[in-house]
Short mmCIF file of C-alpha atoms in Angstrom, two decimals:
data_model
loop_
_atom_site.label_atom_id
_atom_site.label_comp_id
_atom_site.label_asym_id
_atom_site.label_seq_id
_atom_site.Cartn_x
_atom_site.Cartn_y
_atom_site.Cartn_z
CA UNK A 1391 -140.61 22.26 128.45
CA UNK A 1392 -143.31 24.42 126.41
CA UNK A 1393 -146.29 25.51 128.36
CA UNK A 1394 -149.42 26.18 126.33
CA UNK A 1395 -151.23 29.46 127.40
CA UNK A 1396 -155.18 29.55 126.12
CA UNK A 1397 -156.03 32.83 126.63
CA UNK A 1398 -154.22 36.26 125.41
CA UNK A 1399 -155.75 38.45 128.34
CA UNK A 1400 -154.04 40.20 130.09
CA UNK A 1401 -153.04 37.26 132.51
CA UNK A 1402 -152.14 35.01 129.86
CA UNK A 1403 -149.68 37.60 128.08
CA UNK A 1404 -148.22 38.35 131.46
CA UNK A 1405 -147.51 34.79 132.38
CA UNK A 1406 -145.95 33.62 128.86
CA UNK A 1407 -143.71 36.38 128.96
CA UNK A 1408 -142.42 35.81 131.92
CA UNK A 1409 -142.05 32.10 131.20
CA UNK A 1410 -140.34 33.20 128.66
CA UNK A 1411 -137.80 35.53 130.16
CA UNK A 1412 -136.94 32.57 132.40
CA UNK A 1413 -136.00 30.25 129.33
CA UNK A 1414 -139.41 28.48 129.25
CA UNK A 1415 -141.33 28.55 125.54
CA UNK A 1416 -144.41 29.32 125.58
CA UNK A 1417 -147.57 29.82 123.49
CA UNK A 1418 -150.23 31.93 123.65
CA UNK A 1419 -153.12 30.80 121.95
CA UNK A 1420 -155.97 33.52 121.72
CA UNK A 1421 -159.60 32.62 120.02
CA UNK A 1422 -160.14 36.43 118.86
CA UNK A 1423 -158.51 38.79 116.58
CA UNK A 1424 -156.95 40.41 119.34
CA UNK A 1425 -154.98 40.17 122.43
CA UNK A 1426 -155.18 41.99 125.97
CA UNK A 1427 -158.96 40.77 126.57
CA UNK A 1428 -161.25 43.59 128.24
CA UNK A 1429 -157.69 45.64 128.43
CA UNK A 1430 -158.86 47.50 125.51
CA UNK A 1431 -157.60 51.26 124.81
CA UNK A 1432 -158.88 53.17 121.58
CA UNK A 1433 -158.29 56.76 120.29
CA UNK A 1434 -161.35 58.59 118.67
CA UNK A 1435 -161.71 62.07 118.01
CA UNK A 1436 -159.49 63.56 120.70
CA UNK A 1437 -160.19 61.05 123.33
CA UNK A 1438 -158.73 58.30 124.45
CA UNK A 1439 -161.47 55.78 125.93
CA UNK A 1440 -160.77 52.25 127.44
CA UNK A 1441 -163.17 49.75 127.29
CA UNK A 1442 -162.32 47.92 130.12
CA UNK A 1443 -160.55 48.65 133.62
CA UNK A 1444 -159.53 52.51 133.71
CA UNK A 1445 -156.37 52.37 135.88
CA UNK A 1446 -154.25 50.49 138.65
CA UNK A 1447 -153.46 51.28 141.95
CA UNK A 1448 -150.14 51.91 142.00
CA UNK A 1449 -148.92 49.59 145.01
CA UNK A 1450 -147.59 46.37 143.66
CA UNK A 1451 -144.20 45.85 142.83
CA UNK A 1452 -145.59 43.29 140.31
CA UNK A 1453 -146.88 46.05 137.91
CA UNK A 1454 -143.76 48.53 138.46
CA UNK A 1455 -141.40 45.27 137.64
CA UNK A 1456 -143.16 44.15 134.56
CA UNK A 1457 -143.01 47.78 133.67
CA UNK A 1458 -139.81 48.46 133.63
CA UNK A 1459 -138.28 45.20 132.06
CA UNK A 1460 -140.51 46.35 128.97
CA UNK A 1461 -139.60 49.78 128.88
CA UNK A 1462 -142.79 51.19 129.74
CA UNK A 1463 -142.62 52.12 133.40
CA UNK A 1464 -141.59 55.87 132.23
CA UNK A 1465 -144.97 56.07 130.64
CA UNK A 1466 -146.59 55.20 133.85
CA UNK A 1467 -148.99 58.24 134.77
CA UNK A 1468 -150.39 59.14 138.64
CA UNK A 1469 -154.19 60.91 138.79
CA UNK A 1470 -154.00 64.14 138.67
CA UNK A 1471 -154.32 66.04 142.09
CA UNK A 1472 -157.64 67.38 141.32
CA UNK A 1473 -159.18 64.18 141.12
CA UNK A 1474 -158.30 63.43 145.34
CA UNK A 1475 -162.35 64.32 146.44
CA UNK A 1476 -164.39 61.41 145.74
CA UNK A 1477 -168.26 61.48 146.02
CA UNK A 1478 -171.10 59.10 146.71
CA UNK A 1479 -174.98 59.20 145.64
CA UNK A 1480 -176.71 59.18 148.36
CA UNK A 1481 -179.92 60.42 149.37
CA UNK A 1482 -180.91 62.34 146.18
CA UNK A 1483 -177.44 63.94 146.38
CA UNK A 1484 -174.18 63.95 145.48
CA UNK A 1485 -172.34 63.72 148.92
CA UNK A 1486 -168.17 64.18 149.66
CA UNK A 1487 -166.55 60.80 151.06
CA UNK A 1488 -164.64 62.05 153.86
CA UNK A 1489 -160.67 61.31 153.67
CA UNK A 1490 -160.68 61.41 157.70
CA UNK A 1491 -162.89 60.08 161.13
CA UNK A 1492 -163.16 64.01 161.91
CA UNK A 1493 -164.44 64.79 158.73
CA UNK A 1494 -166.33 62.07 158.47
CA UNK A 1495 -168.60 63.43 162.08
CA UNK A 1496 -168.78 66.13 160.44
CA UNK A 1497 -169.92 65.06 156.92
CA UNK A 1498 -173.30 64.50 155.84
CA UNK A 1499 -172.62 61.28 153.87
CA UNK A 1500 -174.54 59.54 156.39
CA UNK A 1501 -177.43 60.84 158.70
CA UNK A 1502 -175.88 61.69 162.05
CA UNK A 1503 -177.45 58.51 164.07
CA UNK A 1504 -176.04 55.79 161.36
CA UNK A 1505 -172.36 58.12 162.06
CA UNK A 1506 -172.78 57.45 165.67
CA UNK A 1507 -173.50 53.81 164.84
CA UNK A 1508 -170.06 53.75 162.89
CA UNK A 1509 -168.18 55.45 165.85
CA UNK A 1510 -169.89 52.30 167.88
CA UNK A 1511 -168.09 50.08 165.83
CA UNK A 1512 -164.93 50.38 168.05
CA UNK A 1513 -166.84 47.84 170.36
CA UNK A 1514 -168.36 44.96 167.70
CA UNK A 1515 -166.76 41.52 168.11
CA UNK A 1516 -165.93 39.02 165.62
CA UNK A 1517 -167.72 36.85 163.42
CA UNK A 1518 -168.90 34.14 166.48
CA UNK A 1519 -168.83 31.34 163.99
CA UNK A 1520 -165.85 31.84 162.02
CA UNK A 1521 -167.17 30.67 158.94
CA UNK A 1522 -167.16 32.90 155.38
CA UNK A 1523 -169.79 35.23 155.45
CA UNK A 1524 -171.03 37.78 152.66
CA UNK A 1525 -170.00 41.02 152.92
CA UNK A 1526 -173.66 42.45 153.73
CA UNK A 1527 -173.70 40.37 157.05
CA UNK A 1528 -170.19 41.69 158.57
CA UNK A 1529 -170.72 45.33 157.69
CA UNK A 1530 -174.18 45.18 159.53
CA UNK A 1531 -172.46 43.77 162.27
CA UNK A 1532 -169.52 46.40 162.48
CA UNK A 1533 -171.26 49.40 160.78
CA UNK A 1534 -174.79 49.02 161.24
CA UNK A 1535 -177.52 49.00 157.95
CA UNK A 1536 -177.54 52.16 156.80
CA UNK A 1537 -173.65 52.56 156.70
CA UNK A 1538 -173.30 49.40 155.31
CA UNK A 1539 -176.43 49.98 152.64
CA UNK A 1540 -174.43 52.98 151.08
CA UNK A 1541 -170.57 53.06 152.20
CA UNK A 1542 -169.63 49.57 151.96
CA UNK A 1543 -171.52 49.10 149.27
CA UNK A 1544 -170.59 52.16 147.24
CA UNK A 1545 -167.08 50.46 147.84
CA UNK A 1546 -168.09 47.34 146.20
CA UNK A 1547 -169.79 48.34 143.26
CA UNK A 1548 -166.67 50.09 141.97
CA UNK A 1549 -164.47 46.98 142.46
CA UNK A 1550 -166.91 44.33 141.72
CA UNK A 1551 -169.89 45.92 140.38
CA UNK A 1552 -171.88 43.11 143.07
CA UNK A 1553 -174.25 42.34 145.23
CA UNK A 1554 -172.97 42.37 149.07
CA UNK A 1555 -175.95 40.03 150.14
CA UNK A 1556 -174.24 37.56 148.31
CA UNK A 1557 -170.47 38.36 147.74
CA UNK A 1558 -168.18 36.62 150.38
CA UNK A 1559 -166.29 38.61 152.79
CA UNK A 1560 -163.22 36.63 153.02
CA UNK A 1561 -162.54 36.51 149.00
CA UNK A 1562 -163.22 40.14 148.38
CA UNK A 1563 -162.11 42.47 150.91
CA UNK A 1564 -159.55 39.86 153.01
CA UNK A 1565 -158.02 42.94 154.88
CA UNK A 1566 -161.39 43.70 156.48
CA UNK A 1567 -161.82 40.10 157.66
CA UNK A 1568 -158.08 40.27 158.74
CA UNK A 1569 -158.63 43.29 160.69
CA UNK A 1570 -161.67 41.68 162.47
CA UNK A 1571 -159.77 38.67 162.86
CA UNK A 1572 -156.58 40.05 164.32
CA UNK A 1573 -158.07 43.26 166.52
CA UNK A 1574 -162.05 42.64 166.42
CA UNK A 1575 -163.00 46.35 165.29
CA UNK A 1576 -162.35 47.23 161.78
CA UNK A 1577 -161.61 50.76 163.15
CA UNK A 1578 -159.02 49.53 165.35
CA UNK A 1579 -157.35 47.27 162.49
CA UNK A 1580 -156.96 50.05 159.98
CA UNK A 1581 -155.31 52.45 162.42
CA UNK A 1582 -152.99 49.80 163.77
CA UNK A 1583 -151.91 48.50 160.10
CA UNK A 1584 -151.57 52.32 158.88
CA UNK A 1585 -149.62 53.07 162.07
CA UNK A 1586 -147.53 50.12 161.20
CA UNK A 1587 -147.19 51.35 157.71
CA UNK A 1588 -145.62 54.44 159.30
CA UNK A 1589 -143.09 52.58 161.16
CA UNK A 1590 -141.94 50.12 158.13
CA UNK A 1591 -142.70 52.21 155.06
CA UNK A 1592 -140.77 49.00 153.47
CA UNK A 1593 -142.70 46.36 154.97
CA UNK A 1594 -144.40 43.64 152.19
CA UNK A 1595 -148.02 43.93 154.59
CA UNK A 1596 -147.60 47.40 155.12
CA UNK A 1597 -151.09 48.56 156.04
CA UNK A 1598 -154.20 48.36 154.35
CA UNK A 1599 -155.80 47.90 151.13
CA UNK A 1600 -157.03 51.76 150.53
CA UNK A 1601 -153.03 52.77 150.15
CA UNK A 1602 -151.43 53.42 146.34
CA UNK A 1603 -151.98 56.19 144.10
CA UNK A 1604 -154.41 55.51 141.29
CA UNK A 1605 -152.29 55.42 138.15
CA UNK A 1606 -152.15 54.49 134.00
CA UNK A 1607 -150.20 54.74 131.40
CA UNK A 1608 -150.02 58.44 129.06
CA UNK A 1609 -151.35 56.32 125.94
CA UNK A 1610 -154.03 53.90 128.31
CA UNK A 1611 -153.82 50.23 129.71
CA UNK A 1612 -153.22 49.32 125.94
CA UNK A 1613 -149.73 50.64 126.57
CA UNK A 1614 -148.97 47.48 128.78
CA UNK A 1615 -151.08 45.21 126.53
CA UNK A 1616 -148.87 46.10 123.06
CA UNK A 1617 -146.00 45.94 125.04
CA UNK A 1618 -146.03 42.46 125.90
CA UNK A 1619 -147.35 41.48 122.64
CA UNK A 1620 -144.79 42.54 120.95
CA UNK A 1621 -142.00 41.70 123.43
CA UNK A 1622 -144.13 38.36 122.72
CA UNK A 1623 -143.97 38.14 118.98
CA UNK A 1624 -144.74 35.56 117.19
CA UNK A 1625 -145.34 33.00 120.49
CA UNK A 1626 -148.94 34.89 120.27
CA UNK A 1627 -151.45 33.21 117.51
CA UNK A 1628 -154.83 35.24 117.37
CA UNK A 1629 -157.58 33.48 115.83
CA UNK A 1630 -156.66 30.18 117.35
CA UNK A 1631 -159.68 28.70 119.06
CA UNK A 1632 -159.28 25.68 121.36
CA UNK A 1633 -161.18 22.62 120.83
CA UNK A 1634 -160.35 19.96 122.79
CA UNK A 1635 -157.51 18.68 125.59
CA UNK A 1636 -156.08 15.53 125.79
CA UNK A 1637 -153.58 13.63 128.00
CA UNK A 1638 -150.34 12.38 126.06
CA UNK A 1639 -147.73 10.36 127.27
CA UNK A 1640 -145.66 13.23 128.16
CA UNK A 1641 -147.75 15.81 129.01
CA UNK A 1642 -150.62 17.23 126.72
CA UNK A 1643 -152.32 18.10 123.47
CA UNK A 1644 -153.96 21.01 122.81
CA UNK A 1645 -156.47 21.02 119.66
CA UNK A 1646 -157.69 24.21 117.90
CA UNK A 1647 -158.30 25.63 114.89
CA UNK A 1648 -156.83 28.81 113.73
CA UNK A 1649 -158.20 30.81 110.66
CA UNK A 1650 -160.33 27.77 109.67
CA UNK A 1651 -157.33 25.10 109.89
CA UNK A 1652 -156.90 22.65 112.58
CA UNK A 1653 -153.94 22.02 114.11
CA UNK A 1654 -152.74 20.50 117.49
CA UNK A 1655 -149.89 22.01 120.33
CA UNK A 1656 -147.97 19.52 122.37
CA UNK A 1657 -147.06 21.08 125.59
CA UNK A 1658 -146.05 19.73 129.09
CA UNK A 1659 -148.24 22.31 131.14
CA UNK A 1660 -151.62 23.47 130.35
CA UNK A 1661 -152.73 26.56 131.42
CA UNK A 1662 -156.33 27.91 131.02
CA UNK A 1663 -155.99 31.69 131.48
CA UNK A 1664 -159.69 32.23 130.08
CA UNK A 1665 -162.79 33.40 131.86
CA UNK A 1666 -164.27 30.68 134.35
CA UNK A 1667 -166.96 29.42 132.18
CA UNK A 1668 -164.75 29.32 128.99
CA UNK A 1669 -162.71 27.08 131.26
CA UNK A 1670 -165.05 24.67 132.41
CA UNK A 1671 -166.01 23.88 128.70
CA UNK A 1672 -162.13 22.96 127.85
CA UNK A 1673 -162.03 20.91 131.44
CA UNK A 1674 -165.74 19.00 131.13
CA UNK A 1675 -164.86 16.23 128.95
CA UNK A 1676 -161.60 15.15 131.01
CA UNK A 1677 -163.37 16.10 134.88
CA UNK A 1678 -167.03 17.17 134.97
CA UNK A 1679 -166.59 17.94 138.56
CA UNK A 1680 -164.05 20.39 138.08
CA UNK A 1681 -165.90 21.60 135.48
CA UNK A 1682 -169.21 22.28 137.49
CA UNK A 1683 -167.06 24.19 139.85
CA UNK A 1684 -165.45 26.52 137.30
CA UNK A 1685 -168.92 27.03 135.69
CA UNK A 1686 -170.20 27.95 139.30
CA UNK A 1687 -168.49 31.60 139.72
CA UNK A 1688 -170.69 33.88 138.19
CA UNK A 1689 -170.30 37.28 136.51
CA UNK A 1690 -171.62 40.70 136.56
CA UNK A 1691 -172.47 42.44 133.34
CA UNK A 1692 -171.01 45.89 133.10
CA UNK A 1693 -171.76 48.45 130.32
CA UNK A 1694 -169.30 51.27 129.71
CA UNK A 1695 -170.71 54.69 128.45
CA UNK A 1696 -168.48 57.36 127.55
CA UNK A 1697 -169.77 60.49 126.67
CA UNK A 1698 -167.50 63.40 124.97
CA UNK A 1699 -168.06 66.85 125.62
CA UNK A 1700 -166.94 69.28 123.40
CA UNK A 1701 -164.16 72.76 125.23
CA UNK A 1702 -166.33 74.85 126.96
CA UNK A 1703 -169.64 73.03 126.50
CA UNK A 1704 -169.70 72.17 130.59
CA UNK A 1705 -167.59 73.08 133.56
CA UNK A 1706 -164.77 70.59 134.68
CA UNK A 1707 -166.02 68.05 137.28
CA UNK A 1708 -164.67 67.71 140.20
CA UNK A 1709 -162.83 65.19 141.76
CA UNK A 1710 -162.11 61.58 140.50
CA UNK A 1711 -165.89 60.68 140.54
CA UNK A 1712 -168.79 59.10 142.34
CA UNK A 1713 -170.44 55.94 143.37
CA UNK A 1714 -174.04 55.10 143.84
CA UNK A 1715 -175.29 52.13 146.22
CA UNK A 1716 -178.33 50.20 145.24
CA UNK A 1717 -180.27 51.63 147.68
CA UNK A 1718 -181.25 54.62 144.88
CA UNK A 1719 -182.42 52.00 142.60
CA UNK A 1720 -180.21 53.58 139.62
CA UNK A 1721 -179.13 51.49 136.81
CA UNK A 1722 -175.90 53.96 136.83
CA UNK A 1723 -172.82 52.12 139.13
CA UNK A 1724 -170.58 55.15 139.03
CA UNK A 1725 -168.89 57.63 136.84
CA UNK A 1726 -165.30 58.30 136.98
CA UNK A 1727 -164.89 61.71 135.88
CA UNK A 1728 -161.96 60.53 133.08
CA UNK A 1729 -160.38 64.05 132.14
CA UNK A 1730 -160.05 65.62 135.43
CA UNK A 1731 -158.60 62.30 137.14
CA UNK A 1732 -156.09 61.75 133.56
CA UNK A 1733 -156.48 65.35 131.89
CA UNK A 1734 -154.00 63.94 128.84
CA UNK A 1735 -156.56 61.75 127.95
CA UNK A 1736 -158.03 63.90 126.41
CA UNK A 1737 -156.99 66.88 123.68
CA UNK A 1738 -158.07 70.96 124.25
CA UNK A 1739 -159.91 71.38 127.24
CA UNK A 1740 -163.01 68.29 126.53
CA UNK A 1741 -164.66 66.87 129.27
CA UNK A 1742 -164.57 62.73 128.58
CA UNK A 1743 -166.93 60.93 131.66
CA UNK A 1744 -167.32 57.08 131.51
CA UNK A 1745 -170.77 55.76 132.90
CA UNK A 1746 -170.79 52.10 134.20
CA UNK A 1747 -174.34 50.92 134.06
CA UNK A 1748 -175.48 47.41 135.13
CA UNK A 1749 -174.11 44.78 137.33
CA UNK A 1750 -174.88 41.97 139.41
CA UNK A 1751 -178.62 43.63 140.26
CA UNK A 1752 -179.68 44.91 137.39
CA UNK A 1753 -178.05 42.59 134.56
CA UNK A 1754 -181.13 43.52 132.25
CA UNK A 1755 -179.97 47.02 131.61
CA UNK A 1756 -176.60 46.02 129.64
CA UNK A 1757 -178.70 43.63 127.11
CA UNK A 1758 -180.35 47.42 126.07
CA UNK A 1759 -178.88 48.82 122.34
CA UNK A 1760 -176.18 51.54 122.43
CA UNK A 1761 -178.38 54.49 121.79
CA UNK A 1762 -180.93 53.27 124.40
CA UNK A 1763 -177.66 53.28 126.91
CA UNK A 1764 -176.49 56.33 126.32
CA UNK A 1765 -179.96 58.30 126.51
CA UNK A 1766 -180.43 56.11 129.97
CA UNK A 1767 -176.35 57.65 131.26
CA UNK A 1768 -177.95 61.10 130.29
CA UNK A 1769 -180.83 61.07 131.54
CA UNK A 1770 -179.35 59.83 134.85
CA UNK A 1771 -176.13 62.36 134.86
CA UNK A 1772 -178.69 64.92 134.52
CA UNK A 1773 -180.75 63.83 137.84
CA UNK A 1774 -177.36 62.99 139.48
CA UNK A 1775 -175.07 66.01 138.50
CA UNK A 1776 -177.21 68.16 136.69
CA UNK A 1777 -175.51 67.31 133.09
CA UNK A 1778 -177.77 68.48 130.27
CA UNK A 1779 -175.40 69.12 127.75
CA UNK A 1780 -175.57 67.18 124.53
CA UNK A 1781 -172.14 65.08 123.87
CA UNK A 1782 -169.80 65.16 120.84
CA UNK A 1783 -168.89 61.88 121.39
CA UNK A 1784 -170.49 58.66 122.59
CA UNK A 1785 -169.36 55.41 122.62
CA UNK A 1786 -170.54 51.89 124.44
CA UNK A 1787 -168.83 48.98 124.97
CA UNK A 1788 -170.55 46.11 126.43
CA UNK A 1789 -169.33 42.90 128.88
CA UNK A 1790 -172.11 40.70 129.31
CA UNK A 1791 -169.85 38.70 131.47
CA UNK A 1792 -167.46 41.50 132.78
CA UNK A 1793 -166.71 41.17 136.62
CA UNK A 1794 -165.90 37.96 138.53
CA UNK A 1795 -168.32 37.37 141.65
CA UNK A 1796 -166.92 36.01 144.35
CA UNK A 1797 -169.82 35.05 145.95
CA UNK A 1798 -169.93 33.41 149.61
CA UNK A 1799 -168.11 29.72 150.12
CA UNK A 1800 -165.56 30.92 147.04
CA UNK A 1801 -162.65 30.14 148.37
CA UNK A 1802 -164.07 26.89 149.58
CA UNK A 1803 -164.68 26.40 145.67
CA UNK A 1804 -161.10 27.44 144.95
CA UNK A 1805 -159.67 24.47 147.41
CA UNK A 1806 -161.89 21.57 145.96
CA UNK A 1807 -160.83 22.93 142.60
CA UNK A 1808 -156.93 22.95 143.40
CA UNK A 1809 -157.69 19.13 144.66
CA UNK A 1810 -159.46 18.13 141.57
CA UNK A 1811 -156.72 19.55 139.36
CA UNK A 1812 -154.26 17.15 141.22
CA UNK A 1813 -155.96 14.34 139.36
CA UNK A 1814 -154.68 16.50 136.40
CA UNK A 1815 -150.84 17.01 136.24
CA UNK A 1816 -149.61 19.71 134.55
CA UNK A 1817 -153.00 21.51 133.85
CA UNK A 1818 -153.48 24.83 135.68
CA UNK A 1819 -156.04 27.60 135.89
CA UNK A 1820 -155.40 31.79 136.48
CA UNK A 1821 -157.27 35.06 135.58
CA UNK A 1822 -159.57 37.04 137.19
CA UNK A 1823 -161.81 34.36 138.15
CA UNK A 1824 -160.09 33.22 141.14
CA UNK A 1825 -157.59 35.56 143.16
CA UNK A 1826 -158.53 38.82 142.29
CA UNK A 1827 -160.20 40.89 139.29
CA UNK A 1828 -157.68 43.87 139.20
CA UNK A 1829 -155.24 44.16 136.34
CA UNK A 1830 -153.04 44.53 139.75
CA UNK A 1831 -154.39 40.73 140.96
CA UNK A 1832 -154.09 39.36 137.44
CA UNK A 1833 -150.21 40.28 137.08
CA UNK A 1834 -150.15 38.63 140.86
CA UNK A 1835 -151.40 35.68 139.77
CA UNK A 1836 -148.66 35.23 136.58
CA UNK A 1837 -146.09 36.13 138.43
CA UNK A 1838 -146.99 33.98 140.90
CA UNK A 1839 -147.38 30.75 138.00
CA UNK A 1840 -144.86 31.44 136.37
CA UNK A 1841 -142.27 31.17 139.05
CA UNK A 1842 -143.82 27.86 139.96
CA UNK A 1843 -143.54 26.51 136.43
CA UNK A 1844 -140.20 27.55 136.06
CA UNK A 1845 -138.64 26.25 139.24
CA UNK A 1846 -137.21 23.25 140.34
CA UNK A 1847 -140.34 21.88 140.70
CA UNK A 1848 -142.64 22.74 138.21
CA UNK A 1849 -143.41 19.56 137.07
CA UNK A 1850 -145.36 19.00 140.63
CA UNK A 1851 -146.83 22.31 140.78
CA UNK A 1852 -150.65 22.33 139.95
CA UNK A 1853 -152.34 25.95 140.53
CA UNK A 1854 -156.50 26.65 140.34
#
């Protein structure tokens, strides 16, 4: 059996080797230059800056596995202890999160009548129709506007960089609708799981979603990504853009052209690990339904702004960084204050921050050039934090499709795609797109494919 993998993200690496390592072949065929897809690390002037996703929580036995059978798990780094406060922009300020209910009555990340509202949350009900909802609707329900205006949606934008009004409930934060679900307060559902946590430290569902320890690797993400590329070898050809799928007689075809020359893959599985709308180009000619549905998840655009500062130029920032909800009608999504939270990432005392500016509200601001991006991060870390010091080192790297929204009826979308795909044996879809957009979710989702494909029954299995 070969399985053909069309995408060299970080997904599509993770999957073929794993395939692989269970005696499967497998190809990776990747349309750029290079593999790992927005898993990008790069070394300039005494920083090291990623382009992409900054770090993983370190929670899943998926990531510490794949780890260690490539001999990278020892270079698996935790955030430094400084960076435990995190902060929120609120209300012309930058404002603690608290860490506990006490401190949280006692913080002033909220005005005191929206805390009281929280504290009233203990006696909301559930959802009274059942049905998916966005995100917006069930925090107003349990934690009232203002709470859910700037806490819940602080919480969003660093995940999905969304809009709650429109992201569902159920596909992005499935431990709050569990909680609701199972004990009707979200208050009562996180102390219950974490008590249970307590009690069966070794538990799979130990407790909620807000557990792990924020980790990387001491050279970046890239670590994992040239790991598995070269543990890959040759079964990776860059430059090898897919044209065309067909049916064969025993399984598929798989046209593309690589460096200018065609030439074709025979392969008994299919699998697209590319982003959604990439897929639904390959799919249209053989399903236009399934296509339409693939095309239908859209994306948030995210622009990443480092800026550099030179030893002694500013003071070290506190804590791992802050958020800022919508509500203060910022183009700025958060900074994560890089060399406090992973001080080897940079060299002799600089101060590396990375600005994330855009997102599913204000999509205009990433389609702005570099320079015009990085004056716009100053000029707002200087309102935010009171940052006027001039960089040594800028750099912007731009995803004008970077974050998966999974907006409300998505997993709906994921079901009628999983029964068009039966009309399609053999052909199967992962990546960030459909179960998750953390490098966490992504390894999930291979791991999760590629035992299918190499079981027993693999030649039934068909995964959206």
């Amino acid at each position: 059996m070969t399985v053909a993998v069309i995408g060299g993200g970080i997904t599509g690496l993770a999957l073929a080797y794993r395939l692989r390592a269970r005696g499967t072949d497998a190809v990776v065929l990747e349309s750029t230059s290079r593999v790992g897809g927005n898993v990008q690390t790069h070394a300039r002037e005494g920083y090291l800056l990623e382009a992409g996703p900054n770090s993983f929580l370190d929670r899943e036995p998926t990531m510490r596995e794949l780890a260690e059978t490539l001999g990278v798990s020892s270079r698996i780094r935790p955030a430094d202890a400084a960076a435990k406060n995190r902060y929120v922009f609120t209300r012309g300020a930058l404002r603690a999160l608290p860490t506990s209910p006490p401190a949280f009555l006692k913080s002033d990340i909220l005005p005191l009548a929206s805390r009281l509202r929280v504290l009233g949350e203990l006696f909301s009900g559930r959802n009274p129709t059942g049905a998916d909802e966005s995100l917006a609707q069930l925090g107003r329900r349990h934690l009232g506007r203002e709470a859910t205006a700037v806490l819940l949606d602080a919480m969003q934008t660093g995940t999905y960089a969304g809009d709650p009004e429109q992201l569902s409930a159920e596909a992005t934060f499935p431990q709050l609708v569990k909680f609701e679900r199972e004990h009707r307060s979200l208050i009562l559902g996180a102390i219950r799981a974490q008590r249970a946590a307590r009690q069966a430290k070794g538990a799979v569902e130990a407790g909620p979603q807000l557990t792990g320890q924020m980790s990387t690797f001491d050279g970046g993400l890239g670590v994992l990504v040239d790991a598995l590329a070269k543990a890959l070898g040759d079964s990776v050809r860059t430059d090898a853009k897919v044209e065309g799928l067909e049916r064969s007689a025993d399984g598929w075809k798989v046209r593309y052209q690589q460096r200018g020359q065609p030439a074709e893959l025979s392969a008994s599985h299919v699998v697209l690990a590319v982003p959604a709308h990439v897929a639904a180009s390959l799919v249209r000619p053989l399903d236009a339904e399934l296509a339409e549905k693939a095309d239908a998840i859209p994306y948030a655009p995210i622009a990443v702004v480092h800026l550099g500062f030179a030893p002694g130029t500013v003071p070290k920032p506190d804590g791992f960084g802050f958020l800022v909800p919508a509500v203060e009608g910022t183009a700025m999504l958060g900074t994560i204050h890089v060399s406090t939270t992973f001080p080897f990432r940079v060299e002799g005392g600089r101060v590396l921050l990375t600005c994330l500016m855009g997102g599913a509200r204000r999509p205009e601001v990433v389609s702005r050039d570099e320079d015009a991006l990085v004056a716009l991060a100053r000029e707002e870390m200087k309102t935010m934090a009171g940052l006027t010091a001039t960089p040594e080192l800028t750099a912007v790297f731009r995803w004008p499709r970077g974050i998966p929204q999974y907006t409300v009826g998505h997993l709906e979308r994921l079901a009628a795609m999983e029964e068009r795909l039966k009309r399609w044996p053999g052909l199967h879809l992962t990546g960030n797109a459909y179960r998750g957009v953390g490098v966490n979710d992504c390894l999930r989702d291979a791991a999760r494919l590629a035992e299918a494909l190499g079981g027993p029954a693999a030649g039934a299995t068909r995964s959206a």
